Short mmCIF file of C-alpha atoms in Angstrom, two decimals:
data_model
loop_
_atom_site.label_atom_id
_atom_site.label_comp_id
_atom_site.label_asym_id
_atom_site.label_seq_id
_atom_site.Cartn_x
_atom_site.Cartn_y
_atom_site.Cartn_z
CA UNK O 1 -0.22 -0.06 0.18
CA UNK O 2 1.50 3.61 -1.02
CA UNK O 3 1.27 6.35 1.10
CA UNK O 4 -1.49 7.63 -0.97
CA UNK O 5 -3.52 4.50 -0.38
CA UNK O 6 -2.84 5.07 3.24
CA UNK O 7 -3.88 8.42 3.51
CA UNK O 8 -7.46 7.27 1.38
CA UNK O 9 -7.39 4.33 3.83
CA UNK O 10 -7.15 6.85 6.66
CA UNK O 11 -9.50 9.61 4.96
CA UNK O 12 -12.13 6.81 5.02
CA UNK O 13 -11.99 4.84 8.36
CA UNK O 14 -12.17 8.62 9.89
CA UNK O 15 -15.36 9.50 7.55
CA UNK O 16 -16.88 6.57 9.06
CA UNK O 17 -16.93 7.41 12.71
CA UNK O 18 -17.35 10.96 12.06
CA UNK O 19 -20.69 9.73 10.13
CA UNK O 20 -21.46 7.65 13.62
CA UNK O 21 -20.83 10.45 16.26
CA UNK O 22 -22.76 12.85 14.11
CA UNK O 23 -25.96 10.68 13.84
CA UNK O 24 -25.51 9.56 17.31
CA UNK O 25 -24.89 13.49 18.83
CA UNK O 26 -27.70 14.58 15.83
CA UNK O 27 -30.28 12.12 17.23
CA UNK O 28 -29.39 11.78 21.08
CA UNK O 29 -29.36 15.92 21.33
CA UNK O 30 -33.07 15.97 19.50
CA UNK O 31 -34.20 13.75 22.14
CA UNK O 32 -33.27 14.53 25.02
CA UNK O 33 -33.85 18.88 24.05
CA UNK O 34 -37.30 18.09 22.74
CA UNK O 35 -38.75 14.83 24.71
CA UNK O 36 -36.61 14.36 27.70
CA UNK O 37 -35.87 17.92 29.04
CA UNK O 38 -39.24 19.14 28.49
CA UNK O 39 -41.11 16.87 31.49
CA UNK O 40 -38.85 18.88 33.77
CA UNK O 41 -39.92 22.04 32.63
CA UNK O 42 -43.14 22.83 32.73
CA UNK O 43 -42.45 25.86 30.62
CA UNK O 44 -41.38 23.82 27.81
CA UNK O 45 -43.49 21.66 25.11
CA UNK O 46 -42.40 18.46 24.29
CA UNK O 47 -42.34 17.46 20.61
CA UNK O 48 -40.17 19.14 17.97
CA UNK O 49 -40.96 22.57 17.48
CA UNK O 50 -42.32 22.74 13.97
CA UNK O 51 -42.73 20.19 11.29
CA UNK O 52 -39.62 21.51 9.31
CA UNK O 53 -37.72 19.18 11.42
CA UNK O 54 -39.06 16.00 9.99
CA UNK O 55 -37.89 17.49 6.86
CA UNK O 56 -34.15 18.25 8.28
CA UNK O 57 -34.47 14.89 9.11
CA UNK O 58 -35.04 13.42 5.98
CA UNK O 59 -32.47 14.95 4.19
CA UNK O 60 -29.89 14.41 7.18
CA UNK O 61 -30.72 10.83 7.06
CA UNK O 62 -30.30 10.79 2.85
CA UNK O 63 -26.31 10.95 3.73
CA UNK O 64 -26.37 7.31 5.09
CA UNK O 65 -26.55 6.01 1.34
CA UNK O 66 -24.79 9.11 0.25
CA UNK O 67 -21.53 7.62 2.05
CA UNK O 68 -21.52 4.51 0.65
CA UNK O 69 -21.85 6.51 -2.74
CA UNK O 70 -18.67 8.27 -2.09
CA UNK O 71 -17.33 5.27 -0.79
CA UNK O 72 -17.42 3.33 -4.12
CA UNK O 73 -16.14 6.30 -6.09
CA UNK O 74 -12.75 6.83 -3.77
CA UNK O 75 -14.64 10.17 -3.09
CA UNK O 76 -14.87 9.89 0.87
CA UNK O 77 -13.06 13.67 1.48
CA UNK O 78 -16.49 15.01 0.40
CA UNK O 79 -18.83 13.31 2.67
CA UNK O 80 -17.85 15.47 5.52
CA UNK O 81 -18.46 18.65 3.13
CA UNK O 82 -21.93 17.01 2.64
CA UNK O 83 -22.97 16.98 6.08
CA UNK O 84 -22.14 19.51 6.89
CA UNK O 85 -23.58 22.25 4.44
CA UNK O 86 -27.00 19.96 4.94
CA UNK O 87 -26.69 20.53 8.46
CA UNK O 88 -26.10 24.30 8.51
CA UNK O 89 -28.28 25.22 5.49
CA UNK O 90 -31.34 23.16 6.98
CA UNK O 91 -30.43 24.01 10.86
CA UNK O 92 -30.77 27.74 9.59
CA UNK O 93 -33.95 27.33 7.93
CA UNK O 94 -35.67 25.64 11.06
CA UNK O 95 -34.52 28.02 13.34
CA UNK O 96 -36.01 30.81 10.80
CA UNK O 97 -38.97 29.18 11.07
CA UNK O 98 -39.30 28.27 14.76
CA UNK O 99 -38.06 31.65 16.24
CA UNK O 100 -39.30 34.04 13.12
CA UNK O 101 -42.35 35.27 15.14
CA UNK O 102 -41.07 35.25 18.74
CA UNK O 103 -36.93 35.74 18.33
CA UNK O 104 -37.45 37.14 22.37
CA UNK O 105 -37.33 33.36 22.96
CA UNK O 106 -34.34 32.05 20.95
CA UNK O 107 -32.36 29.05 21.75
CA UNK O 108 -28.74 29.61 21.04
CA UNK O 109 -26.04 26.97 20.30
CA UNK O 110 -25.98 22.77 19.36
CA UNK O 111 -24.25 20.00 20.79
CA UNK O 112 -23.71 19.05 17.06
CA UNK O 113 -22.10 22.23 16.07
CA UNK O 114 -19.87 22.08 18.91
CA UNK O 115 -18.83 18.46 17.61
CA UNK O 116 -18.46 20.04 14.12
CA UNK O 117 -16.42 22.67 14.99
CA UNK O 118 -14.42 20.48 17.97
CA UNK O 119 -14.02 17.17 15.56
CA UNK O 120 -12.65 18.95 12.57
CA UNK O 121 -9.19 18.93 13.14
CA UNK O 122 -9.55 14.50 12.43
CA UNK O 123 -9.97 15.25 9.00
CA UNK O 124 -6.57 17.22 8.78
CA UNK O 125 -7.29 19.30 6.29
CA UNK O 126 -6.92 23.62 6.88
CA UNK O 127 -9.84 24.15 4.41
CA UNK O 128 -12.44 22.02 6.09
CA UNK O 129 -11.95 23.63 9.25
CA UNK O 130 -12.34 27.12 7.92
CA UNK O 131 -15.46 26.12 6.38
CA UNK O 132 -17.25 24.87 9.08
CA UNK O 133 -15.53 27.27 11.85
CA UNK O 134 -16.61 30.49 9.27
CA UNK O 135 -19.96 28.62 8.33
CA UNK O 136 -21.27 28.33 12.15
CA UNK O 137 -20.03 31.75 12.52
CA UNK O 138 -22.00 33.05 9.52
CA UNK O 139 -25.05 31.31 9.74
CA UNK O 140 -25.72 32.83 13.47
CA UNK O 141 -24.85 36.23 11.90
CA UNK O 142 -27.24 35.83 9.80
CA UNK O 143 -29.92 34.91 12.27
CA UNK O 144 -29.17 37.28 14.21
CA UNK O 145 -29.47 40.11 11.47
CA UNK O 146 -32.94 37.90 10.23
CA UNK O 147 -34.59 37.68 13.44
CA UNK O 148 -33.51 40.86 15.05
CA UNK O 149 -31.72 39.56 18.15
CA UNK O 150 -28.52 39.97 19.95
CA UNK O 151 -28.74 36.54 21.41
CA UNK O 152 -26.88 35.31 19.01
CA UNK O 153 -23.89 36.48 20.23
CA UNK O 154 -23.58 33.82 22.57
CA UNK O 155 -22.93 31.24 20.03
CA UNK O 156 -21.02 33.53 17.59
CA UNK O 157 -18.06 33.54 21.02
CA UNK O 158 -18.60 30.33 21.81
CA UNK O 159 -17.69 29.14 17.88
CA UNK O 160 -14.61 30.88 18.01
CA UNK O 161 -13.30 29.90 20.95
CA UNK O 162 -13.80 26.44 19.97
CA UNK O 163 -12.27 26.95 17.14
CA UNK O 164 -9.25 28.27 18.54
CA UNK O 165 -9.24 25.13 20.26
CA UNK O 166 -9.57 23.28 17.45
CA UNK O 167 -6.86 25.32 15.46
CA UNK O 168 -4.40 24.28 17.96
CA UNK O 169 -5.24 20.46 17.69
CA UNK O 170 -5.26 21.04 13.45
CA UNK O 171 -1.72 22.20 13.96
CA UNK O 172 -0.81 19.64 16.22
CA UNK O 173 -1.79 17.42 13.65
CA UNK O 174 -0.53 18.64 10.80
CA UNK O 175 2.97 18.66 12.59
CA UNK O 176 2.71 15.23 12.62
CA UNK O 177 1.92 13.80 9.42
CA UNK O 178 4.52 16.26 8.63
CA UNK O 179 7.16 14.43 9.79
CA UNK O 180 5.83 11.28 9.32
CA UNK O 181 5.73 11.94 5.57
CA UNK O 182 9.12 13.46 5.63
CA UNK O 183 10.33 10.36 7.52
CA UNK O 184 9.12 8.30 4.91
CA UNK O 185 10.28 10.60 1.90
CA UNK O 186 14.01 10.45 3.42
CA UNK O 187 13.64 6.14 3.92
CA UNK O 188 12.27 6.10 0.19
CA UNK O 189 14.90 7.91 -1.45
CA UNK O 190 17.77 6.26 1.00
CA UNK O 191 16.17 2.90 -0.17
CA UNK O 192 16.64 4.48 -4.27
CA UNK O 193 19.73 6.12 -3.81
CA UNK O 194 21.13 2.60 -2.54
CA UNK O 195 19.70 0.85 -5.50
CA UNK O 196 21.52 2.94 -7.58
CA UNK O 197 24.74 2.71 -6.01
CA UNK O 198 24.21 -1.05 -6.85
CA UNK O 199 23.41 -0.63 -10.55
CA UNK O 200 26.99 1.96 -10.70
CA UNK O 201 28.80 -0.31 -9.29
CA UNK O 202 27.81 -3.09 -11.97
CA UNK O 203 28.44 -0.14 -14.73
CA UNK O 204 30.84 2.41 -13.51
CA UNK O 205 30.42 4.21 -17.11
CA UNK O 206 26.86 5.45 -15.45
CA UNK O 207 28.02 6.47 -12.14
CA UNK O 208 26.14 10.09 -11.30
CA UNK O 209 23.62 9.36 -14.79
CA UNK O 210 21.01 8.45 -12.89
CA UNK O 211 20.75 11.07 -10.42
CA UNK O 212 21.67 13.84 -13.35
CA UNK O 213 18.81 12.80 -15.53
CA UNK O 214 16.64 12.86 -12.48
CA UNK O 215 17.51 16.63 -12.04
CA UNK O 216 17.33 17.59 -15.67
CA UNK O 217 13.84 16.30 -15.82
CA UNK O 218 12.89 17.57 -12.54
CA UNK O 219 13.30 20.92 -13.81
CA UNK O 220 11.37 20.47 -17.25
CA UNK O 221 8.80 18.74 -15.33
CA UNK O 222 8.66 22.32 -12.91
CA UNK O 223 8.68 24.34 -15.82
CA UNK O 224 5.56 22.49 -17.03
CA UNK O 225 4.05 23.45 -13.97
CA UNK O 226 1.17 19.92 -14.57
CA UNK O 227 2.84 17.97 -11.78
CA UNK O 228 1.17 18.21 -8.38
CA UNK O 229 4.17 17.87 -5.31
CA UNK O 230 2.93 14.44 -4.71
CA UNK O 231 3.57 13.57 -8.46
CA UNK O 232 7.04 15.45 -8.35
CA UNK O 233 8.20 12.74 -5.99
CA UNK O 234 7.37 9.72 -7.45
CA UNK O 235 8.57 11.36 -10.57
CA UNK O 236 12.02 11.84 -8.86
CA UNK O 237 12.06 8.23 -7.65
CA UNK O 238 11.42 6.78 -10.80
CA UNK O 239 13.57 9.03 -13.03
CA UNK O 240 16.25 7.70 -10.30
CA UNK O 241 15.44 4.12 -11.20
CA UNK O 242 14.77 4.53 -15.08
CA UNK O 243 17.80 2.09 -15.87
CA UNK O 244 16.83 -0.81 -12.63
CA UNK O 245 16.34 -3.04 -15.02
CA UNK O 246 20.07 -2.93 -16.57
CA UNK O 247 21.12 -5.20 -13.61
CA UNK O 248 19.91 -8.25 -15.54
CA UNK O 249 21.46 -7.52 -18.47
CA UNK O 250 25.03 -9.38 -18.63
CA UNK O 251 28.19 -7.35 -18.37
CA UNK O 252 29.54 -8.26 -21.17
CA UNK O 253 27.65 -6.71 -22.76
CA UNK O 254 27.04 -3.57 -20.81
CA UNK O 255 29.99 -2.82 -21.00
CA UNK O 256 31.27 -4.00 -24.34
CA UNK O 257 33.66 -1.46 -25.91
CA UNK O 258 32.74 -2.05 -29.51
CA UNK O 259 29.73 -1.84 -31.25
CA UNK O 260 27.08 -4.07 -30.37
CA UNK O 261 25.37 -6.65 -32.33
CA UNK O 262 21.49 -6.88 -33.15
CA UNK O 263 21.19 -9.88 -30.84
CA UNK O 264 22.86 -8.02 -28.27
CA UNK O 265 20.80 -4.54 -28.54
CA UNK O 266 18.18 -6.61 -28.60
CA UNK O 267 19.22 -7.92 -24.79
CA UNK O 268 19.91 -3.87 -23.96
CA UNK O 269 16.34 -3.62 -25.54
CA UNK O 270 14.68 -5.98 -22.30
CA UNK O 271 15.93 -3.31 -19.68
CA UNK O 272 12.75 -0.91 -19.35
CA UNK O 273 10.64 -4.00 -18.91
CA UNK O 274 12.75 -5.66 -16.36
CA UNK O 275 13.10 -2.54 -14.60
CA UNK O 276 9.23 -2.36 -14.27
CA UNK O 277 8.51 -5.41 -13.02
CA UNK O 278 11.67 -5.50 -10.81
CA UNK O 279 9.67 -2.35 -8.94
CA UNK O 280 6.48 -2.54 -9.65
CA UNK O 281 5.70 -3.07 -6.07
CA UNK O 282 7.65 -0.35 -4.45
CA UNK O 283 5.98 2.39 -2.97
CA UNK O 284 5.42 5.50 -3.84
CA UNK O 285 5.96 5.09 -7.01
CA UNK O 286 2.90 4.88 -8.65
CA UNK O 287 1.72 6.03 -11.74
CA UNK O 288 5.31 7.05 -12.67
CA UNK O 289 6.01 3.48 -13.18
CA UNK O 290 5.58 4.63 -16.70
CA UNK O 291 8.70 6.11 -16.98
CA UNK O 292 10.38 2.60 -16.03
CA UNK O 293 8.50 0.96 -19.14
CA UNK O 294 8.65 4.18 -21.42
CA UNK O 295 11.90 6.28 -21.34
CA UNK O 296 13.36 4.66 -24.34
CA UNK O 297 9.68 5.08 -26.60
CA UNK O 298 10.13 7.87 -29.46
CA UNK O 299 7.49 10.35 -30.72
CA UNK O 300 7.58 8.90 -34.51
CA UNK O 301 6.84 5.31 -32.75
CA UNK O 302 10.40 3.64 -33.41
CA UNK O 303 11.15 3.60 -30.14
CA UNK O 304 11.12 0.71 -27.36
CA UNK O 305 9.53 -1.62 -25.71
CA UNK O 306 6.16 -0.83 -26.70
CA UNK O 307 6.51 1.18 -29.98
CA UNK O 308 4.32 3.95 -28.78
CA UNK O 309 3.74 6.85 -30.49
CA UNK O 310 2.94 10.63 -29.79
CA UNK O 311 0.55 11.38 -27.00
CA UNK O 312 0.25 7.84 -26.00
CA UNK O 313 3.29 8.04 -24.43
CA UNK O 314 2.78 8.99 -20.76
CA UNK O 315 4.26 12.51 -20.17
CA UNK O 316 6.39 12.41 -17.99
CA UNK O 317 8.62 9.14 -19.65
CA UNK O 318 8.56 12.19 -22.64
CA UNK O 319 10.11 14.53 -20.43
CA UNK O 320 12.45 11.99 -18.78
CA UNK O 321 13.47 10.32 -22.70
CA UNK O 322 14.74 13.88 -23.81
CA UNK O 323 16.67 14.16 -20.03
CA UNK O 324 17.89 10.57 -20.80
CA UNK O 325 19.02 11.29 -24.23
CA UNK O 326 20.82 14.84 -22.94
CA UNK O 327 22.89 12.86 -20.23
CA UNK O 328 23.92 9.96 -22.38
CA UNK O 329 25.24 12.40 -24.79
CA UNK O 330 27.59 14.34 -22.82
CA UNK O 331 29.12 11.25 -20.38
CA UNK O 332 31.38 9.03 -21.41
CA UNK O 333 31.02 5.90 -22.27
CA UNK O 334 33.33 2.71 -22.70
CA UNK O 335 32.59 2.84 -26.76
CA UNK O 336 33.16 6.40 -26.92
CA UNK O 337 33.52 10.04 -25.31
CA UNK O 338 31.24 12.87 -23.86
CA UNK O 339 29.93 15.30 -26.26
CA UNK O 340 29.78 19.03 -25.58
CA UNK O 341 26.92 20.44 -24.58
CA UNK O 342 26.29 22.33 -27.60
CA UNK O 343 26.93 19.58 -29.69
CA UNK O 344 23.66 17.86 -27.32
CA UNK O 345 21.85 20.43 -27.48
CA UNK O 346 21.51 20.68 -31.39
CA UNK O 347 21.30 17.05 -31.57
CA UNK O 348 17.79 17.26 -29.63
CA UNK O 349 16.40 20.12 -31.46
CA UNK O 350 16.94 17.86 -34.49
CA UNK O 351 14.81 15.29 -32.37
CA UNK O 352 12.11 17.36 -32.23
CA UNK O 353 9.15 15.98 -33.73
CA UNK O 354 10.70 12.63 -34.58
CA UNK O 355 12.59 11.36 -31.71
CA UNK O 356 11.11 13.82 -29.21
CA UNK O 357 7.81 15.64 -28.02
CA UNK O 358 8.23 18.77 -29.99
CA UNK O 359 6.22 20.87 -27.55
CA UNK O 360 8.85 19.45 -24.77
CA UNK O 361 11.95 20.78 -27.10
CA UNK O 362 10.46 23.72 -26.83
CA UNK O 363 9.94 23.47 -23.43
CA UNK O 364 13.78 22.12 -23.36
CA UNK O 365 15.02 25.73 -25.17
CA UNK O 366 13.71 27.50 -22.23
CA UNK O 367 15.47 25.49 -19.16
CA UNK O 368 18.67 24.80 -21.04
CA UNK O 369 20.87 27.08 -19.40
CA UNK O 370 19.86 25.20 -15.69
CA UNK O 371 20.54 21.99 -17.44
CA UNK O 372 24.14 23.66 -18.28
CA UNK O 373 24.17 24.41 -14.21
CA UNK O 374 23.40 21.28 -13.31
CA UNK O 375 25.97 19.66 -15.82
CA UNK O 376 28.55 21.73 -14.52
CA UNK O 377 28.05 21.34 -11.33
CA UNK O 378 27.86 17.47 -11.56
CA UNK O 379 31.80 17.45 -13.12
CA UNK O 380 33.32 19.32 -11.08
#
C-alpha cells in the first residue's frame, strides 16, 4: 500500500467514525432537548417545535446512502462537506421558522455544532476547518440579522473559542503528519539511492547518470507546471530508477567497448520491461512507473519496448527521454567520449518531432541554461 493509499484508507475510516458520532449526537441531542428535558420543565412543550424538523431529518438521513456512494467512487473527502452544508442550511431554515415570530425566546447553540467544530481537526484539513468554523459563525450572524436579536452573540463567541482550541489541535496533527511524511520520503530516497549505487558498481560508466537525469527531468517537469508536489516526488524516484533493469544485462554486453550486435542490442532493449517488473510493487512510484518502462519510446513510434507513438507515450516518460538522451550524449561511455554540450543541445533540437515531443523540445530550450548548471555542478 503506497502513501496515497494509506491516506485514502485513513480518510475512509475517519469518515465512518465521524458519521456515526454525527448521527448519535444529532439524534441524541434532539431526543433529550425535545422529549426528555421538557418533562422536567413545565414551560417547554414536549415534541418538535415545527414540522420542518421532519424534513430536516429526511435530508440528514439521506446522507447515509451518500456515504456508501462516495466510498465506491473513492470520494470520501467530499462526505464531510455534505454533512456540514446539509446540517448548516437545514438548521438555519429550521431556526428561522421556529423563532421568526418570537425572536425574544431564541435558544442559541447546538451540541452538533460543538461536535463539528471540535472534531474538524481529525481530517487534518485546514480548508474543512475554516469552512466549518466560518460557516457556523456566518449562520448565527445571519440569524441575528433576520431575527433582529443579539442573543446570537453567545453561540458566535462559543464557536470562536472552540475554533481556537480546534486550530491548536489541527496544527499539532499537521506537524505529526508532516514529520511522518518526511521520514517516509527520506527512507524512500535512501532505498532508491542504495539501489542506484548497486547498479553503478555493475556499470561504473553510468556513475551519476541517474541523479543527473532526475535533476534534468525535474527542471523540465516543474517548468511545465502540470505536476503536483506528490507527483513530482514519485517522478523523481522513478527517474532515479529508470535504468534499474540493466542489472539483468550481462556485463559483457553492458560494458562492451565496441558496437553491439543486433542480438546484443535486443538484450539491451529488455531493460525497461525488466526494470518495471522489478519495482512495480515499490511504494511511492504509482503512475510514475511508466517512466521506467517507456523512457526509450520515440515520438515517431520507433522506440521500444511498446512502439508507442506521440501522446500515447506518458508525459513523464517523454520528459525523461529528453533528459536521458542529453545526459547519455554528454557523458563518457566505454565505446565513446562525451559530446560537447552545444552539440548535444543541437541533437535534441534535431530530434524534435521524430525522437522527442516537439512541445517538450520547446520547453527544453527555455530550461537549457539550468541544465548547463546541473552538468557543470555534477562534473566539478
